[in-house]
Tab-separated table of C-alpha atoms in Angstrom:
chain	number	residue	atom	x	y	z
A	1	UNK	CA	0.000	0.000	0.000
A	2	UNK	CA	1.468	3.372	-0.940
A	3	UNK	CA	2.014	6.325	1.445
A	4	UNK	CA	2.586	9.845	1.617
A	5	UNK	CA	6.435	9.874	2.095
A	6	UNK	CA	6.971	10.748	5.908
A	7	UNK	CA	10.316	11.743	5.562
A	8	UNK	CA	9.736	14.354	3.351
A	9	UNK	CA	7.868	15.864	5.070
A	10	UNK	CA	10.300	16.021	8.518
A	11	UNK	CA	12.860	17.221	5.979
A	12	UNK	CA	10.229	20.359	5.093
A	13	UNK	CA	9.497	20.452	8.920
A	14	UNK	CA	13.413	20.882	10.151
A	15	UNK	CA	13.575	23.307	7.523
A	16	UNK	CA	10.364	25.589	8.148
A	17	UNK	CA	10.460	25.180	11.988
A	18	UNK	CA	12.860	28.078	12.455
A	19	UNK	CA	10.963	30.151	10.397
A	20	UNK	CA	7.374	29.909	11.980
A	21	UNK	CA	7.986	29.691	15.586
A	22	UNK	CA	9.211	33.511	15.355
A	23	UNK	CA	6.357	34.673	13.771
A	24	UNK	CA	3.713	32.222	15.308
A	25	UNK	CA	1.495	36.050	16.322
A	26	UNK	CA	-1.755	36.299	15.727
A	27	UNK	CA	-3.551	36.637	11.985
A	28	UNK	CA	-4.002	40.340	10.326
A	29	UNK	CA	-5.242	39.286	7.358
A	30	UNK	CA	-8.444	36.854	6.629
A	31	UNK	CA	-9.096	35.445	3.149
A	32	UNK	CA	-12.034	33.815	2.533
A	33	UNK	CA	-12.429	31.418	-0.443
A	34	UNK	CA	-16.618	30.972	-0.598
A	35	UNK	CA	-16.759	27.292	-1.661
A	36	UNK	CA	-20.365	26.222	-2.115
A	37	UNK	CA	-21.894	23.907	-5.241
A	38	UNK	CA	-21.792	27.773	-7.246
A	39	UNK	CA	-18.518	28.719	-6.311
A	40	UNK	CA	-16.555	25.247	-6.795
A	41	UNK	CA	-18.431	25.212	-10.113
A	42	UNK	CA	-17.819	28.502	-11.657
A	43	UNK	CA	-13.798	27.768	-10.356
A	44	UNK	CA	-13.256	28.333	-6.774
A	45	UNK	CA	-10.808	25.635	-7.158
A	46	UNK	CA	-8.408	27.105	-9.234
A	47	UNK	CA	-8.342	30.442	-7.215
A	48	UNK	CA	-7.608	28.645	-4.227
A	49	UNK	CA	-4.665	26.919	-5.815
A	50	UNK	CA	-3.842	30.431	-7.013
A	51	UNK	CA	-3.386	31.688	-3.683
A	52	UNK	CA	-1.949	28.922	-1.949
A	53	UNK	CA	1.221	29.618	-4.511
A	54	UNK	CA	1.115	33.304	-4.044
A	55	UNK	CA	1.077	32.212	0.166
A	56	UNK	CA	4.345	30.076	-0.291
A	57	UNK	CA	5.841	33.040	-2.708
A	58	UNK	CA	4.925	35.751	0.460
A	59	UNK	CA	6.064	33.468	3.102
A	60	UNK	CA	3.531	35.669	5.402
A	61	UNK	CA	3.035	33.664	8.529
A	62	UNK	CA	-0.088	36.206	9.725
A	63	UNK	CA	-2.453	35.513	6.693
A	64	UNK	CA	-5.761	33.354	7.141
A	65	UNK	CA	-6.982	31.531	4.537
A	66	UNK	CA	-10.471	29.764	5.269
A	67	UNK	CA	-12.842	28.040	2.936
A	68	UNK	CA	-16.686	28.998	3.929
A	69	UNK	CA	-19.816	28.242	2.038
A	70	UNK	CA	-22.056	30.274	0.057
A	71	UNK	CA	-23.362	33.769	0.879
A	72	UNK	CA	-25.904	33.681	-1.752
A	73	UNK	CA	-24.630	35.623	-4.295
A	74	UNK	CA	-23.898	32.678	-6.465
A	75	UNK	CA	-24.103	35.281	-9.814
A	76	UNK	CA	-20.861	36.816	-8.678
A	77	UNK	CA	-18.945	33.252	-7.585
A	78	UNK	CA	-16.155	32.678	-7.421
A	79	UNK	CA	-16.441	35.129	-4.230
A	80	UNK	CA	-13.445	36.378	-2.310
A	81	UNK	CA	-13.658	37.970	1.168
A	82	UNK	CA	-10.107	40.002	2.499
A	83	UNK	CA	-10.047	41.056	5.419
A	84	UNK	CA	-7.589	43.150	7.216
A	85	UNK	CA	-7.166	43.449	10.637
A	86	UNK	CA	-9.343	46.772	12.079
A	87	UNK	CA	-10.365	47.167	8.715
A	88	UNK	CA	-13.902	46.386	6.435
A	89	UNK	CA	-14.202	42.940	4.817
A	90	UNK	CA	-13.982	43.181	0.597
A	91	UNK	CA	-16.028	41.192	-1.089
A	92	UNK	CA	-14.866	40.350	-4.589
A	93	UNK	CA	-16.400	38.981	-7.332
A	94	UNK	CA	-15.843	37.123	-10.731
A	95	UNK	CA	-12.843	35.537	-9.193
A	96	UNK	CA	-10.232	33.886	-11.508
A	97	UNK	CA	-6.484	32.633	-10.475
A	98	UNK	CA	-5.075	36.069	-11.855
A	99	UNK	CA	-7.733	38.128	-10.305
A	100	UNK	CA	-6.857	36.267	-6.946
A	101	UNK	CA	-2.795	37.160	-7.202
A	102	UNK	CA	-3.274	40.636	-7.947
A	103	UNK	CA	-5.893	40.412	-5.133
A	104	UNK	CA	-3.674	38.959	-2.636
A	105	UNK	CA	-0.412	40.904	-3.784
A	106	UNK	CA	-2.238	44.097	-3.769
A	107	UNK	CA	-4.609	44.411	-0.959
A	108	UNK	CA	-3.634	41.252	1.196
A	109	UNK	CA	-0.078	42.359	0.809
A	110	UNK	CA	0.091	46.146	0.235
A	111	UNK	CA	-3.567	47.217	1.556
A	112	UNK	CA	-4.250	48.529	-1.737
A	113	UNK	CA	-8.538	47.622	-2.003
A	114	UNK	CA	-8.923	46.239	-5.538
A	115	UNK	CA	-12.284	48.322	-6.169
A	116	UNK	CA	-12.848	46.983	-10.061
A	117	UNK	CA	-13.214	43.583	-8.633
A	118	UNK	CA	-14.758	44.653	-5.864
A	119	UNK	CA	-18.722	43.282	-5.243
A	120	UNK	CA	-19.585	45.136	-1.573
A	121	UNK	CA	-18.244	46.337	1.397
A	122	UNK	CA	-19.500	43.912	4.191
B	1	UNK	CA	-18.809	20.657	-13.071
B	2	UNK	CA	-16.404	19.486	-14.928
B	3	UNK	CA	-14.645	16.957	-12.939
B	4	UNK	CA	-15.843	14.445	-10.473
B	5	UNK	CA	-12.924	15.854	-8.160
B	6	UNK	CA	-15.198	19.065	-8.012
B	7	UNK	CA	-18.391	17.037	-6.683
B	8	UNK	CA	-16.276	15.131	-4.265
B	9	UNK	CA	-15.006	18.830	-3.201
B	10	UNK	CA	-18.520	19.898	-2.925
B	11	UNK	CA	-20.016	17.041	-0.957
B	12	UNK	CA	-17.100	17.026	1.376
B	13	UNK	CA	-17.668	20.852	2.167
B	14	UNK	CA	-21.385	19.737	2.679
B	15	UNK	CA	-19.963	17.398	5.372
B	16	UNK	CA	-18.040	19.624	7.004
B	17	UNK	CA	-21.006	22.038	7.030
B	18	UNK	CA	-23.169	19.440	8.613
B	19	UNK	CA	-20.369	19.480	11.349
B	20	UNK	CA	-18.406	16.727	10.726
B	21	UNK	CA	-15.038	17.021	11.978
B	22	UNK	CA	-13.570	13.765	10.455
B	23	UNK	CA	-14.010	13.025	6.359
B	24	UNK	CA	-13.690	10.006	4.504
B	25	UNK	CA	-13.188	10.109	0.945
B	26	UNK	CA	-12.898	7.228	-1.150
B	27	UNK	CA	-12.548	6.622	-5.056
B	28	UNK	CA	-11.841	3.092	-6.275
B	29	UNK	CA	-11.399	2.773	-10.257
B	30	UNK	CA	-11.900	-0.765	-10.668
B	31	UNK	CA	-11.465	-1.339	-15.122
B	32	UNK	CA	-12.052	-4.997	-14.243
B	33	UNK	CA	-15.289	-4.671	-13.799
B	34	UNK	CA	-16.120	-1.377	-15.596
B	35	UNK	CA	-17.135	0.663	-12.228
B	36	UNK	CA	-15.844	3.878	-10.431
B	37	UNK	CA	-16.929	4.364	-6.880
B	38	UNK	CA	-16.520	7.488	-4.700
B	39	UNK	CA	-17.976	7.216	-1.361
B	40	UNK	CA	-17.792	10.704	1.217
B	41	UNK	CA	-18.364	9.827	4.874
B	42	UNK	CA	-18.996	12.280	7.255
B	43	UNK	CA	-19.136	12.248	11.101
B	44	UNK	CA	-21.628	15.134	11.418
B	45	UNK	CA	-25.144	15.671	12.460
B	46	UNK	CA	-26.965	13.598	10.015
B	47	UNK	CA	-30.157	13.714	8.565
B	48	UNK	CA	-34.273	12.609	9.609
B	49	UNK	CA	-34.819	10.008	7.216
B	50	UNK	CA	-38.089	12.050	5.682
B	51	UNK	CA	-35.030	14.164	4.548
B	52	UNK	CA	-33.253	11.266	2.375
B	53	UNK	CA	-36.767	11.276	-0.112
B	54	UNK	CA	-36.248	14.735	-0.748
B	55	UNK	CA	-32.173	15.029	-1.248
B	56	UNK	CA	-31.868	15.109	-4.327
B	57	UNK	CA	-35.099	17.791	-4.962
B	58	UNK	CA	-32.770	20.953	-5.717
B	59	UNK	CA	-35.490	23.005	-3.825
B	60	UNK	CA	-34.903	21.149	-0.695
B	61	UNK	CA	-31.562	22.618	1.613
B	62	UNK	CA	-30.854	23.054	4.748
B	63	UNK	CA	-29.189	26.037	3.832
B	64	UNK	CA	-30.426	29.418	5.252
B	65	UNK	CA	-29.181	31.978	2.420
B	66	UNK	CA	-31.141	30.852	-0.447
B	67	UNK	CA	-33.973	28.759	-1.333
B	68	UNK	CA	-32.550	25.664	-3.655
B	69	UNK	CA	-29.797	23.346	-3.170
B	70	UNK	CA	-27.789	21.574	-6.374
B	71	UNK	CA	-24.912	19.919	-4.699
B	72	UNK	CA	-26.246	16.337	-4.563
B	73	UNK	CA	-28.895	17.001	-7.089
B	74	UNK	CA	-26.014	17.857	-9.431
B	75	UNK	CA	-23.932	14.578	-8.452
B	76	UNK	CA	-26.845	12.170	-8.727
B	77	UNK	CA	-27.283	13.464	-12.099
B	78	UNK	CA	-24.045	13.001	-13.566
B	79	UNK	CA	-24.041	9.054	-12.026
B	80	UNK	CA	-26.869	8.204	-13.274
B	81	UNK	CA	-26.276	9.537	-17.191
B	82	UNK	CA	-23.246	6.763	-16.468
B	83	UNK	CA	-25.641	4.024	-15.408
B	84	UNK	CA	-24.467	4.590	-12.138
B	85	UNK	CA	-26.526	5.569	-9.018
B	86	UNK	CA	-26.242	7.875	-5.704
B	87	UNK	CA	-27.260	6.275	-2.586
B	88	UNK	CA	-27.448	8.044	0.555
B	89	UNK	CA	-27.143	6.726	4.323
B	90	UNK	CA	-28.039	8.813	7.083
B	91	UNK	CA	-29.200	8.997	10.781
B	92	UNK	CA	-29.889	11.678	13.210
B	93	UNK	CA	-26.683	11.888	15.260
B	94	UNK	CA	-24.872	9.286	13.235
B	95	UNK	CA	-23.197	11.350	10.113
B	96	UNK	CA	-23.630	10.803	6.113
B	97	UNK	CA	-22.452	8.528	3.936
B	98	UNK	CA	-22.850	9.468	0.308
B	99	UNK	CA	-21.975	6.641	-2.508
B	100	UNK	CA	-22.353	7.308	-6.376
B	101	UNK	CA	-21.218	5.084	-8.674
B	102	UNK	CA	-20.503	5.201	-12.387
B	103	UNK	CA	-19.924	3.057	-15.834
B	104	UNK	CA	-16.142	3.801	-15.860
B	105	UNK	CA	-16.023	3.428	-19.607
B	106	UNK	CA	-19.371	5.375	-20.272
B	107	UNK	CA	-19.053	8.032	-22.638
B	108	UNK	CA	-20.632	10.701	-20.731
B	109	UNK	CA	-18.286	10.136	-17.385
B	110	UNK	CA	-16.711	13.029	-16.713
B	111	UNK	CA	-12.936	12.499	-15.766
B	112	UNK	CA	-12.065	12.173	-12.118
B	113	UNK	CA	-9.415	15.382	-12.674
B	114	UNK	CA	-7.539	17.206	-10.137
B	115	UNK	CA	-7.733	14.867	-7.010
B	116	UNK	CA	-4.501	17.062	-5.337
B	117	UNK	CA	-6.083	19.830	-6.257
B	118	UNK	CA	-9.236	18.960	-4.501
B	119	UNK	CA	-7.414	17.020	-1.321
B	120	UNK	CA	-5.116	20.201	-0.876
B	121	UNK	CA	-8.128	22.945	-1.180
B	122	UNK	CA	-9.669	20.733	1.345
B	123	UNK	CA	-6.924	20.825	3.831
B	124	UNK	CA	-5.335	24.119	3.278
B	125	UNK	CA	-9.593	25.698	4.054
B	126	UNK	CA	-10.334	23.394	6.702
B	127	UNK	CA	-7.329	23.319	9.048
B	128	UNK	CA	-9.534	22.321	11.932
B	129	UNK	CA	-11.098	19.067	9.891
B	130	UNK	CA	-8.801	15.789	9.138
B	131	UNK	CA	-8.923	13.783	6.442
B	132	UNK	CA	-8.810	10.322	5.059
B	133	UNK	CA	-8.230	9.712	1.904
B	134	UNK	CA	-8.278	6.220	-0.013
B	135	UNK	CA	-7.349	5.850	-3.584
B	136	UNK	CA	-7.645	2.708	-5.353
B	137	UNK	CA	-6.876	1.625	-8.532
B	138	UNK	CA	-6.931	-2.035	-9.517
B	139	UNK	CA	-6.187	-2.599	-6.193
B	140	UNK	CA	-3.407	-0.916	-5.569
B	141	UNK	CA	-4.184	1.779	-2.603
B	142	UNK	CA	-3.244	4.810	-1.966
B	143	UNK	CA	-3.842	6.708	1.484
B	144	UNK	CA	-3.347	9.906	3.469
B	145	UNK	CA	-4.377	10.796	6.967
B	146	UNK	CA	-4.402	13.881	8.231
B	147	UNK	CA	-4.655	12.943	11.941
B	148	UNK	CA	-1.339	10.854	11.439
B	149	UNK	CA	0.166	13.648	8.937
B	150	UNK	CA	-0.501	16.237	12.077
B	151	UNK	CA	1.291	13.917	15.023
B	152	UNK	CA	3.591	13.719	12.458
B	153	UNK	CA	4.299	17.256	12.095
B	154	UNK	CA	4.090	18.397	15.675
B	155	UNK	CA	3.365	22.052	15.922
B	156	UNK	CA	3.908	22.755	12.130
B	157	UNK	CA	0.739	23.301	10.441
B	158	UNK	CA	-0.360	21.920	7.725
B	159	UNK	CA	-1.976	24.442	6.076
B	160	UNK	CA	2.019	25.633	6.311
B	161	UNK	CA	2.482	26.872	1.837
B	162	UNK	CA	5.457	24.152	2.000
B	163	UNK	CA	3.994	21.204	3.535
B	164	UNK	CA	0.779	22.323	1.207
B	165	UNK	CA	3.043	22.245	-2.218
B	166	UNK	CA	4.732	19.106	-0.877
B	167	UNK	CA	1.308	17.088	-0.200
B	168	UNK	CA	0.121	18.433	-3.805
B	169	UNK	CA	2.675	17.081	-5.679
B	170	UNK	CA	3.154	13.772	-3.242
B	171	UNK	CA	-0.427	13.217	-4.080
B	172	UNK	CA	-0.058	13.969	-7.554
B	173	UNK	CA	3.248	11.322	-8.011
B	174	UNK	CA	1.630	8.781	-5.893
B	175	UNK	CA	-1.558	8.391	-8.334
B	176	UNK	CA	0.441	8.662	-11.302
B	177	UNK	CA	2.483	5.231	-9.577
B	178	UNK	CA	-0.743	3.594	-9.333
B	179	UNK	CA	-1.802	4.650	-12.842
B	180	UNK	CA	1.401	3.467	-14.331
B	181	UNK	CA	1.538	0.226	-12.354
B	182	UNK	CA	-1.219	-1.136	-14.161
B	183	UNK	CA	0.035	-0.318	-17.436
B	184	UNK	CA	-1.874	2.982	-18.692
C-alpha cells in the first residue's frame, strides 16, 4: 500500500520550523475562499490553488486563509472575502487565479482595495 | 462541473457544514469490472430520514441563504447519465455517507481530474477538519491521513504553503504510480 512519504515531510518540517515559531502572532489578514456547489463550479478551485502559490511566494506567517460556504450571491462566484485586521471585509467577485494574485499581492499584501473587482463592502 | 474531483469537493464541504469534523473520501477505479466508486463519509449531524426522499429535490436545503440546493442534485445526475446511481445513508446523530457510482467506460463520465487539487483545497480551508483519503486503482491503494500527517508534524501546520506544495505534488506522483503500475 502506498504512502505519503513521511520523511519528506520532517525534511520540510526541520527546515520551516525556524521560520514559523518567530512569527507564530496572531492573523491580520483573513481570506475567505466561498466554496459552495456555485462557487466550486464557476472555479473556486483554481483560485484557491492560485493563492496557496502566491502564500508560499509571500512566506507571510499572519495571513488566514479559510474556505466557507455560500453567501448567496452565487451570480458573482467565485467570491473572495479580504479582510484586514481593524479594517472592512472586501467582497470580490468574478474571481479567476489572476484576479486572486493581484488580489492577494495588492490588498492582502500592500492594503491597496482592488475596487474593479470589488462586489460590496460587508 | 467538470470533474468528479469538483463534486467530491462539494459534498465534502457539505460534510463539514453538517459538522463533521472527520471526512472520509474514497474513489476506487476498478477497469475490471467497468465501475468507479466514490464514497464521502462524514461524522456530522446527520439527517431525519423524511429528509433522504427529498435530497436530491434541488429546492430542498438546509441552507439558510437561499432557497434551492444543487450539490447532490447535481452529483446524482451526472451518475446516473453513467448508469451509475447515488445512494445516501443517514441517521440523526450518526453522520452521512454518500456513494455514487458510475460506468467507468461510459461516454458521458466526466474524468475524475484534479484529485490534489481537490485534497489540498480541502486541507489548506479546513485546518480544523482531518482527512482520510483512499485511492484505489486495480487494487493498488493509496492513502493519506491527516490525523497521522498532524502527530507527524508536531506544531507545524499543515496548512504551512510548503507542507501544502509538498502534499500536492506527493499526491499527484503517488496516483500517477498507481496509474502506471497497471500499465496505462
Amino acid at each position: 500500500m502506498a504512502k505519503l512519504s513521511l520523511e519528506d515531510l520532517k525534511k520540510i518540517k526541520e527546515q520551516t520550523a525556524k521560520s514559523t515559531c518567530l512569527r507564530d502572532g496572531d492573523a491580520n489578514v483573513k481570506i475567505t475562499v466561498h466554496m459552495g456547489t456555485c462557487g466550486i463550479a464557476a472555479g473556486a478551485r483554481a483560485v484557491m490553488n492560485a493563492l496557496m502559490e502566491e502564500m508560499a511566494a509571500a512566506d507571510r506567517q499572519d495571513i488566514r486563509v479559510v474556505a466557507s460556504g455560500c453567501i448567496g450571491r452565487c451570480s458573482s462566484e467565485p467570491n473572495v472575502t479580504v479582510e484586514i485586521l481593524d479594517g472592512e471585509p472586501i467582497v470580490y467577485q468574478h474571481m479567476d487565479d489572476n484576479r486572486m494574485r493581484q488580489v492577494f499581492k495588492r490588498h492582502a499584501l500592500l492594503g491597496e482595495v482592488q475596487t474593479d473587482f470589488a462586489l460590496a463592502k460587508m | 462541473m467538470r470533474e468528479l474531483s469538483l463534486h467530491i469537493l462539494d459534498i465534502a464541504e457539505n460534510g463539514i457544514t453538517a459538522g463533521g469534523d472527520c471526512i472520509h473520501i474514497l474513489v476506487e477505479e476498478a477497469r475490471a469490472t467497468d465501475l468507479l466508486t466514490i464514497k464521502i463519509t462524514d461524522n456530522g449531524q446527520g439527517m431525519p430520514a423524511e429528509k433522504i426522499k427529498k435530497l436530491t429535490d434541488p429546492f430542498v436545503t438546509s441552507r439558510t441563504t437561499r432557497r434551492v440546493g444543487l450539490g447532490l442534485s447535481l452529483l446524482t445526475a451526472a451518475a446516473e447519465r453513467c448508469d451509475g446511481r447515488l445512494t445516501v445513508k443517514t441517521e440523526p446523530g450518526a453522520g452521512t455517507e454518500v456513494e455514487a457510482t458510475f460506468r467507468y467506460s461510459h461516454i458521458d463520465r466526466a474524468p475524475l481530474g484534479n484529485m490534489a487539487a481537490t485534497i489540498t483545497t480541502l486541507i489548506m480551508g479546513n485546518p480544523l477538519i482531518d482527512f482520510v483519503y483512499t485511492h484505489i486503482i486495480d487494487g493498488e491503494e493509496f492513502t493519506l491521513d491527516t490525523r497521522e500527517l498532524k502527530t507527524e508534524m508536531g506544531d507545524l501546520s499543515l496548512t504551512n504553503p510548503a507542507v501544502i506544495f509538498h502534499l500536492t505534488t506527493s499526491i499527484r506522483n503517488s496516483l500517477g504510480k498507481l496509474i502506471a503500475k497497471n500499465g496505462q
